[in-house]
Short mmCIF file of C-alpha atoms in Angstrom, two decimals:
data_model
loop_
_atom_site.label_atom_id
_atom_site.label_comp_id
_atom_site.label_asym_id
_atom_site.label_seq_id
_atom_site.Cartn_x
_atom_site.Cartn_y
_atom_site.Cartn_z
CA PHE A 1 142.49 118.46 97.70
CA GLU A 2 141.90 121.08 100.14
CA HIS A 3 142.52 124.60 100.76
CA ARG A 4 140.56 127.25 102.47
CA ASP A 5 137.59 129.07 102.26
CA SER A 6 137.20 132.29 102.78
CA LEU A 7 136.66 131.62 106.64
CA GLY A 8 139.24 129.73 106.12
CA THR A 9 138.14 126.71 106.97
CA ALA A 10 140.00 123.73 105.49
CA LYS A 11 137.33 122.31 102.68
CA ASN A 12 137.43 118.71 99.88
CA ARG A 13 136.13 121.17 97.29
CA HIS A 14 138.00 119.35 94.38
CA ARG A 15 139.02 116.56 93.82
CA GLN A 16 143.12 115.29 93.51
CA GLY A 17 144.93 117.81 91.37
CA ALA A 18 143.22 121.17 90.74
CA ILE A 19 144.49 124.28 90.48
CA VAL A 20 145.80 125.94 93.64
CA SER A 21 145.13 129.15 94.07
CA THR A 22 146.04 131.88 97.16
CA PRO A 23 143.03 134.07 98.57
CA GLN A 24 145.34 137.16 98.63
CA VAL A 25 146.21 137.62 95.63
CA PRO A 26 143.01 138.15 92.93
CA LEU A 27 142.52 135.95 90.51
CA VAL A 28 143.54 136.48 87.07
CA ASN A 29 140.84 134.75 85.15
CA ALA A 30 141.24 133.11 81.29
CA LEU A 31 140.05 135.13 78.29
CA THR A 32 138.85 132.70 75.29
CA ILE A 33 137.61 132.93 72.27
CA ASP A 34 136.56 129.91 69.86
CA VAL A 35 137.11 131.51 66.19
CA GLU A 36 135.42 129.86 63.44
CA ASP A 37 132.42 131.50 61.97
CA TYR A 38 128.40 131.93 62.28
CA PHE A 39 128.20 129.27 58.64
CA GLN A 40 130.93 126.81 60.63
CA VAL A 41 127.99 126.33 64.07
CA SER A 42 127.51 123.09 64.94
CA ALA A 43 124.03 123.62 65.18
CA PHE A 44 124.21 124.85 61.73
CA ALA A 45 124.86 121.52 60.39
CA PRO A 46 121.95 120.71 59.36
CA TYR A 47 120.80 123.89 57.10
CA ILE A 48 124.33 124.11 55.44
CA GLN A 49 126.93 121.82 53.99
CA ARG A 50 130.16 121.67 54.83
CA ALA A 51 131.04 122.13 50.83
CA ASP A 52 129.05 125.49 50.74
CA TRP A 53 131.51 127.30 53.07
CA ASP A 54 133.58 129.19 51.16
CA ALA A 55 131.02 130.33 48.63
CA ARG A 56 129.43 131.96 52.36
CA GLU A 57 130.43 135.15 52.99
CA CYS A 58 132.82 134.88 55.37
CA ARG A 59 132.61 137.63 58.61
CA VAL A 60 135.80 136.15 60.28
CA GLU A 61 138.87 138.54 60.38
CA ARG A 62 136.58 141.39 60.40
CA ASN A 63 135.45 140.28 63.96
CA VAL A 64 138.18 138.94 65.16
CA GLY A 65 140.16 141.95 64.21
CA ARG A 66 137.54 144.29 66.18
CA ILE A 67 138.45 141.71 69.45
CA LEU A 68 141.77 142.50 68.97
CA ASP A 69 141.20 146.25 68.83
CA MET A 70 138.87 146.34 72.00
CA LEU A 71 141.92 143.80 74.40
CA ALA A 72 144.16 146.28 73.28
CA ALA A 73 142.16 148.93 74.18
CA GLN A 74 141.88 147.00 77.65
CA LYS A 75 146.02 145.78 77.87
CA THR A 76 144.49 142.55 77.92
CA HIS A 77 145.65 139.35 77.20
CA ALA A 78 143.59 135.70 75.40
CA THR A 79 143.81 132.73 74.35
CA PHE A 80 141.99 132.11 70.73
CA PHE A 81 141.03 128.21 70.07
CA THR A 82 141.32 128.94 65.90
CA LEU A 83 140.77 125.77 63.40
CA GLY A 84 142.48 124.99 60.66
CA TRP A 85 140.71 126.02 57.74
CA ILE A 86 140.90 129.65 59.24
CA ALA A 87 143.72 129.94 59.27
CA GLN A 88 144.63 128.66 56.12
CA ARG A 89 142.74 130.88 54.70
CA TYR A 90 143.54 133.74 57.09
CA PRO A 91 146.93 133.74 58.02
CA HIS A 92 147.62 137.02 58.18
CA LEU A 93 145.75 137.29 61.31
CA VAL A 94 146.21 134.52 63.17
CA ARG A 95 149.90 135.46 63.08
CA ARG A 96 148.88 139.13 63.68
CA ILE A 97 146.95 136.86 67.35
CA ALA A 98 150.62 135.58 67.77
CA ASP A 99 152.42 138.64 67.40
CA GLU A 100 149.93 140.99 69.97
CA GLY A 101 150.93 138.56 72.61
CA HIS A 102 147.17 136.37 72.83
CA GLU A 103 148.45 132.38 72.97
CA VAL A 104 147.12 130.39 69.74
CA ALA A 105 145.59 127.14 69.83
CA SER A 106 144.44 125.32 68.36
CA HIS A 107 140.01 124.11 67.77
CA GLY A 108 141.16 121.62 65.65
CA TYR A 109 140.31 121.67 61.29
CA GLY A 110 137.29 121.47 60.47
CA HIS A 111 135.44 122.44 63.13
CA GLU A 112 134.35 118.15 63.44
CA ARG A 113 132.52 117.22 66.33
CA VAL A 114 135.38 115.13 68.23
CA SER A 115 132.61 112.19 68.58
CA ASP A 116 131.65 112.37 64.72
CA LEU A 117 135.07 110.99 64.10
CA THR A 118 136.99 108.62 64.40
CA PRO A 119 140.35 108.49 66.69
CA GLU A 120 142.56 107.62 63.41
CA ALA A 121 140.44 111.23 61.91
CA PHE A 122 140.73 112.81 65.29
CA ALA A 123 143.99 112.42 65.40
CA HIS A 124 144.48 113.51 62.33
CA ASP A 125 142.38 116.51 62.02
CA ILE A 126 144.15 117.84 65.14
CA ARG A 127 147.79 117.45 63.97
CA THR A 128 146.95 118.89 60.96
CA ALA A 129 146.08 121.73 63.06
CA LYS A 130 148.10 122.38 65.43
CA HIS A 131 151.19 122.00 62.82
CA LEU A 132 149.54 124.59 60.77
CA LEU A 133 149.23 127.09 63.64
CA GLU A 134 152.79 126.76 64.38
CA ASP A 135 154.08 127.25 60.80
CA ILE A 136 151.34 130.60 60.35
CA ALA A 137 151.80 132.19 64.04
CA GLY A 138 155.68 130.82 64.18
CA VAL A 139 154.81 129.67 68.38
CA ALA A 140 153.68 126.89 70.12
CA VAL A 141 150.62 125.05 69.94
CA THR A 142 149.46 123.25 73.83
CA GLY A 143 146.04 124.10 74.26
CA TYR A 144 142.66 122.31 72.06
CA ARG A 145 139.29 122.44 73.25
CA ALA A 146 137.15 120.27 71.26
CA PRO A 147 134.10 122.04 68.43
CA SER A 148 131.28 121.35 70.72
CA PHE A 149 132.74 120.51 74.26
CA SER A 150 132.87 117.57 72.37
CA ILE A 151 134.79 114.92 74.14
CA GLY A 152 132.74 112.83 77.19
CA GLN A 153 132.09 109.47 78.81
CA GLY A 154 131.51 108.35 75.72
CA ASN A 155 135.15 109.10 73.34
CA LEU A 156 137.30 110.08 76.64
CA TRP A 157 140.07 107.66 73.91
CA ALA A 158 140.13 111.60 72.83
CA LEU A 159 142.04 112.38 75.81
CA ASP A 160 144.94 110.07 75.06
CA VAL A 161 144.92 111.00 71.53
CA LEU A 162 145.66 114.42 73.14
CA GLN A 163 148.47 113.42 74.40
CA GLN A 164 149.92 111.56 71.92
CA GLU A 165 149.88 114.74 69.57
CA GLY A 166 151.83 116.96 71.72
CA TYR A 167 149.09 119.09 72.81
CA ARG A 168 149.80 119.49 76.79
CA TYR A 169 145.83 121.12 78.16
CA SER A 170 142.00 120.49 76.68
CA SER A 171 139.21 122.50 77.19
CA SER A 172 136.57 120.06 75.78
CA ILE A 173 135.12 118.39 78.66
CA TYR A 174 131.79 120.78 80.04
CA PRO A 175 130.68 119.20 82.93
CA ILE A 176 127.13 120.78 82.63
CA GLN A 177 124.07 118.95 81.72
CA HIS A 178 123.66 119.35 78.00
CA ASP A 179 121.50 118.31 75.45
CA HIS A 180 124.27 118.50 72.85
CA TYR A 181 126.67 118.45 74.97
CA GLY A 182 128.24 117.72 79.16
CA MET A 183 129.54 115.05 81.08
CA PRO A 184 128.22 116.84 84.65
CA ASP A 185 129.91 114.44 87.07
CA ALA A 186 133.75 115.13 85.54
CA PRO A 187 135.52 117.91 87.25
CA ARG A 188 134.56 121.71 87.78
CA PHE A 189 138.44 123.04 88.19
CA ALA A 190 141.67 122.23 86.31
CA HIS A 191 143.31 118.87 86.81
CA ARG A 192 146.21 116.41 84.88
CA ILE A 193 143.56 114.60 83.62
CA ARG A 194 146.56 112.64 81.77
CA PRO A 195 150.37 112.18 82.63
CA ASP A 196 151.30 114.67 79.83
CA LEU A 197 147.41 116.53 79.58
CA ILE A 198 145.27 118.34 81.83
CA GLU A 199 141.74 119.24 81.50
CA VAL A 200 140.58 123.15 82.43
CA PRO A 201 136.82 122.82 82.39
CA PRO A 202 134.42 125.68 81.40
CA THR A 203 133.35 127.59 83.92
CA THR A 204 129.88 125.94 86.56
CA LEU A 205 129.34 127.46 89.43
CA ARG A 206 127.38 124.82 92.28
CA MET A 207 124.02 125.10 93.27
CA PHE A 208 121.01 123.86 93.71
CA ASN A 209 123.08 120.20 93.75
CA ARG A 210 123.56 120.88 90.11
CA ASN A 211 126.39 122.59 88.42
CA LEU A 212 125.18 125.75 85.96
CA PRO A 213 126.53 127.29 83.13
CA SER A 214 128.79 130.13 84.71
CA SER A 215 131.24 130.33 81.39
CA GLY A 216 130.04 132.62 78.27
CA GLY A 217 128.77 131.62 75.18
CA GLY A 218 124.84 131.72 74.38
CA TYR A 219 124.53 131.80 78.28
CA PHE A 220 126.11 134.75 78.87
CA ARG A 221 123.89 136.29 76.21
CA LEU A 222 120.20 134.69 77.16
CA PHE A 223 121.43 135.88 80.86
CA PRO A 224 120.98 139.14 82.86
CA TYR A 225 124.73 140.39 82.52
CA ALA A 226 124.28 140.98 86.33
CA LEU A 227 123.71 137.74 86.96
CA SER A 228 126.52 135.99 84.43
CA ARG A 229 128.40 139.22 87.09
CA TRP A 230 128.01 137.90 90.79
CA MET A 231 128.49 133.67 89.18
CA LEU A 232 132.30 134.59 88.15
CA ARG A 233 132.81 135.82 90.95
CA GLN A 234 130.79 133.74 93.31
CA VAL A 235 133.42 131.32 92.11
CA ASN A 236 136.91 133.42 91.91
CA GLN A 237 135.76 134.79 95.64
CA ASN A 238 134.33 130.91 97.15
CA ASP A 239 136.12 128.57 95.33
CA GLN A 240 139.08 130.03 95.04
CA GLN A 241 139.34 129.45 91.10
CA PRO A 242 140.30 131.03 88.32
CA ALA A 243 137.28 131.73 85.70
CA ILE A 244 137.06 130.79 82.04
CA PHE A 245 135.27 132.04 80.54
CA TYR A 246 134.27 131.35 76.64
CA PHE A 247 132.73 133.68 72.90
CA HIS A 248 133.00 133.40 69.43
CA PRO A 249 133.24 136.56 67.24
CA TRP A 250 130.02 135.96 65.60
CA GLU A 251 128.60 136.51 68.33
CA ILE A 252 129.72 140.40 68.58
CA ASP A 253 128.38 140.78 64.83
CA ALA A 254 125.19 141.60 65.03
CA ALA A 255 125.41 142.11 61.48
CA GLN A 256 125.88 138.12 60.14
CA PRO A 257 123.53 136.82 57.58
CA ARG A 258 120.88 135.10 58.42
CA VAL A 259 120.44 131.93 57.84
CA ALA A 260 116.53 130.96 56.70
CA GLY A 261 115.13 127.66 57.06
CA ILE A 262 116.39 126.52 60.81
CA ASP A 263 114.44 125.41 63.35
CA ALA A 264 112.92 127.54 66.66
CA ARG A 265 115.31 126.52 68.91
CA THR A 266 118.39 127.19 67.22
CA ARG A 267 117.31 130.11 65.73
CA PHE A 268 116.66 131.40 69.21
CA ARG A 269 120.55 130.00 70.22
CA HIS A 270 122.26 131.70 67.89
CA TYR A 271 120.03 134.51 68.05
CA VAL A 272 119.70 135.68 71.07
CA ASN A 273 121.16 139.04 71.93
CA ILE A 274 123.96 139.53 69.65
CA PRO A 275 123.11 143.71 69.54
CA ARG A 276 123.51 143.82 73.31
CA MET A 277 126.96 141.55 73.16
CA GLU A 278 129.95 143.79 72.45
CA GLN A 279 129.00 146.36 75.18
CA ARG A 280 128.39 143.11 77.89
CA LEU A 281 132.12 142.06 76.93
CA GLN A 282 133.09 145.75 77.46
CA ARG A 283 131.75 145.48 81.25
CA LEU A 284 133.42 142.18 81.59
CA LEU A 285 137.01 143.60 80.73
CA GLN A 286 136.27 145.76 82.79
CA ASP A 287 135.10 143.72 85.89
CA PHE A 288 138.02 140.97 85.94
CA GLN A 289 141.14 140.66 85.73
CA TRP A 290 141.94 138.74 82.18
CA GLY A 291 144.21 136.20 81.14
CA ARG A 292 146.09 133.67 78.66
CA MET A 293 145.08 130.11 79.43
CA ASP A 294 148.24 128.98 79.30
CA HIS A 295 149.74 131.73 81.56
CA ILE A 296 147.36 130.86 84.15
CA PHE A 297 147.12 127.15 84.29
CA LEU A 298 150.64 125.20 82.94
CA ASN A 299 152.88 123.68 84.95
CA GLN A 300 150.45 124.85 88.46
CA VAL A 301 148.44 122.00 88.13
CA GLN A 302 149.69 119.79 91.46
CA GLY A 303 148.56 116.38 92.94
CA GLY A 304 148.85 113.63 90.49
CA VAL A 305 146.88 111.56 87.23
CA GLN A 306 142.53 112.54 87.24
CA ARG A 307 141.48 109.43 85.13
CA VAL A 308 137.81 109.86 83.68
#
């Protein structure tokens, strides 16, 4: 698939099925929030038993409320990939997300990595979450994001299951090299990966013959804000593609309970620069235009099926 760069030179930057962007029109990027609480993070799984979740102080309600207030002040809409576990306990929060014009999407039910599930268990998880979110919000749920971006080369069957369960897009394959996830050879931009399913990967910047993570999460807290902003602008201006940014409600919560006994790497990754996160998000909302995943990507992917 071809488009023209800022110099007007046609380049084969993307594989068949990529988004077509118009350079003259300012790009609207996708702002996404993975609605889960601090104790549900995959890295904490060895330290916090799933059976103990209900005994933990749940802070997701107040944190999502702060995010919604922030978005309302900036007149910005976003996509909230929400756990069924959270929706079941805080249905009014899911209704507020929908009522304020945001997209309600699925993060599965219990934050189980797809790589840890059988196809049957995965189908049950995403079906349960979809029906629960739709019943509560009163809207169709068309999008899914795998916990910890846990769809990759070893479990691409999950894409077929997502299509069978009625999802229209996924944002689950991160085209980077990482110790816990990633599929670095996957396409960098939105593409039709099955006849009725679009994959919208988190944003990367191609530099030094590799894909650099440029879409939020812990990297956004770790990198200087100016670097993150520059990377996103490069994707908008040079690749002429909308960016996908993600973060979690617990990332704005400096007062969250500290999990004891975790290893040094996990401690650093989880807590680094959390006190600065909300201020950085405020700047991000002002520096770029943002919108919902479904509004930006559904019905805009051209070309045939790009199977991986």
